[in-house]
mmCIF file of C-alpha atoms in Angstrom:
data_model
loop_
_atom_site.group_PDB
_atom_site.id
_atom_site.type_symbol
_atom_site.label_atom_id
_atom_site.label_comp_id
_atom_site.label_asym_id
_atom_site.label_seq_id
_atom_site.Cartn_x
_atom_site.Cartn_y
_atom_site.Cartn_z
ATOM 1 C CA MET P 25 -15.236 -7.395 -25.207
ATOM 2 C CA ARG P 26 -15.167 -5.637 -21.841
ATOM 3 C CA GLU P 27 -12.044 -5.858 -19.665
ATOM 4 C CA ASN P 28 -12.422 -7.299 -16.203
ATOM 5 C CA LYS P 29 -10.939 -5.698 -13.080
ATOM 6 C CA THR P 30 -7.875 -7.960 -13.048
ATOM 7 C CA GLN P 31 -6.997 -6.994 -16.614
ATOM 8 C CA ILE P 32 -7.285 -3.284 -15.793
ATOM 9 C CA LEU P 33 -4.883 -3.606 -12.848
ATOM 10 C CA ALA P 34 -2.466 -5.733 -14.883
ATOM 11 C CA HIS P 35 -2.053 -2.870 -17.362
ATOM 12 C CA THR P 36 -0.890 -0.409 -14.702
ATOM 13 C CA PHE P 37 0.828 -2.588 -12.103
ATOM 14 C CA LYS P 38 4.337 -3.986 -12.310
ATOM 15 C CA LEU P 39 4.371 -7.768 -11.996
ATOM 16 C CA CYS P 40 7.146 -10.253 -11.198
ATOM 17 C CA LYS P 41 7.610 -13.862 -12.210
ATOM 18 C CA ARG P 42 8.880 -16.350 -9.658
ATOM 19 C CA SER P 43 11.293 -17.594 -12.321
ATOM 20 C CA ASP P 44 13.029 -14.184 -12.370
ATOM 21 C CA PRO P 45 16.667 -14.802 -11.316
ATOM 22 C CA ASP P 46 16.488 -11.789 -8.966
ATOM 23 C CA PHE P 47 12.916 -12.289 -7.753
ATOM 24 C CA PRO P 48 13.362 -10.560 -4.333
ATOM 25 C CA LYS P 49 14.672 -7.382 -6.001
ATOM 26 C CA CYS P 50 11.881 -7.448 -8.602
ATOM 27 C CA LEU P 51 9.297 -7.925 -5.840
ATOM 28 C CA ARG P 52 10.638 -4.970 -3.808
ATOM 29 C CA GLU P 53 10.711 -2.691 -6.870
ATOM 30 C CA ALA P 54 7.242 -3.817 -7.976
ATOM 31 C CA ALA P 55 5.775 -3.207 -4.506
ATOM 32 C CA GLU P 56 7.279 0.291 -4.408
ATOM 33 C CA PHE P 57 6.034 1.105 -7.929
ATOM 34 C CA ASN P 58 2.564 -0.287 -7.240
ATOM 35 C CA ILE P 59 2.197 1.698 -4.004
ATOM 36 C CA HIS P 60 2.903 4.819 -6.075
ATOM 37 C CA GLN P 61 0.163 3.714 -8.507
ATOM 38 C CA LEU P 62 -2.305 3.505 -5.619
ATOM 39 C CA VAL P 63 -1.704 7.135 -4.602
ATOM 40 C CA HIS P 64 -4.410 8.098 -7.095
ATOM 41 C CA ARG P 65 -7.787 6.406 -6.937
ATOM 42 C CA PHE P 66 -9.110 3.889 -9.444
ATOM 43 C CA LYS P 67 -12.603 5.299 -9.893
ATOM 44 C CA ASP P 68 -13.830 2.475 -12.166
ATOM 45 C CA LEU P 69 -12.768 -0.132 -9.597
ATOM 46 C CA ARG P 70 -13.977 1.885 -6.594
ATOM 47 C CA ILE P 71 -10.503 1.828 -5.028
ATOM 48 C CA PRO P 72 -9.788 5.008 -3.059
ATOM 49 C CA GLY P 73 -6.415 6.679 -3.444
ATOM 50 C CA LEU P 74 -3.733 6.774 -0.773
ATOM 51 C CA LYS P 75 -3.395 10.563 -0.945
ATOM 52 C CA PRO P 76 -4.271 10.844 1.871
ATOM 53 C CA LEU P 77 -4.992 7.440 3.381
ATOM 54 C CA LEU P 78 -8.117 7.875 5.500
ATOM 55 C CA ILE P 79 -8.318 5.713 8.618
ATOM 56 C CA PRO P 80 -11.549 6.117 10.618
ATOM 57 C CA SER P 81 -10.186 4.542 13.818
ATOM 58 C CA LEU P 82 -6.757 3.341 14.975
ATOM 59 C CA VAL P 83 -5.793 1.780 18.317
ATOM 60 C CA ASN P 84 -2.161 1.452 19.372
ATOM 61 C CA GLY P 85 -2.277 -0.910 22.322
ATOM 62 C CA SER P 86 -0.020 -0.643 25.325
ATOM 63 C CA GLY P 87 2.864 -2.991 25.864
ATOM 64 C CA LYS P 88 3.920 -4.738 29.061
ATOM 65 C CA ARG P 89 6.439 -2.135 30.171
ATOM 66 C CA ALA P 90 6.533 -0.007 33.319
ATOM 67 C CA VAL P 91 4.425 2.696 31.683
ATOM 68 C CA ALA P 92 1.448 1.324 29.778
ATOM 69 C CA VAL P 93 -0.117 3.820 27.395
ATOM 70 C CA GLU P 94 -2.886 3.038 24.938
ATOM 71 C CA GLN P 95 -3.342 5.479 22.079
ATOM 72 C CA LEU P 96 -6.684 5.941 20.331
ATOM 73 C CA PHE P 97 -6.907 7.900 17.087
ATOM 74 C CA HIS P 98 -10.031 8.837 15.123
ATOM 75 C CA ASN P 99 -10.385 10.215 11.577
ATOM 76 C CA CYS P 100 -6.680 9.953 10.723
ATOM 77 C CA ASN P 101 -5.295 11.263 7.434
ATOM 78 C CA LEU P 102 -1.912 9.708 6.593
ATOM 79 C CA HIS P 103 0.152 11.528 3.973
ATOM 80 C CA GLY P 104 3.380 10.750 2.112
ATOM 81 C CA PHE P 105 2.685 7.511 0.250
ATOM 82 C CA GLU P 106 3.782 9.178 -2.981
ATOM 83 C CA HIS P 107 7.315 9.271 -1.510
ATOM 84 C CA VAL P 108 7.591 5.633 -0.362
ATOM 85 C CA LEU P 109 10.995 3.970 -0.741
ATOM 86 C CA LEU P 110 11.310 0.337 0.309
ATOM 87 C CA GLU P 111 14.736 -0.761 1.516
ATOM 88 C CA LYS P 112 13.688 -4.347 2.163
ATOM 89 C CA PHE P 113 10.580 -6.295 1.169
ATOM 90 C CA GLU P 114 10.080 -9.941 2.134
#
């Protein structure tokens, strides 16, 4: 029998149960661990890796302050996801 995509991810990802007495801690640790798993691509699932994270276009809009600056970025490569540490995750 062939595994489906959910079963493949369940084998490599850390999961938490809501009944866990320290669910918030488990969730933070699982999120951190799972981000590290996503650094490398999942070819069979067609999920690209986060090393680097490729963003074709990014707009950082201006606020309502005295100096309004809008930033436009194209073809961004974000690095460092293999070193993510989460202090708080809600």
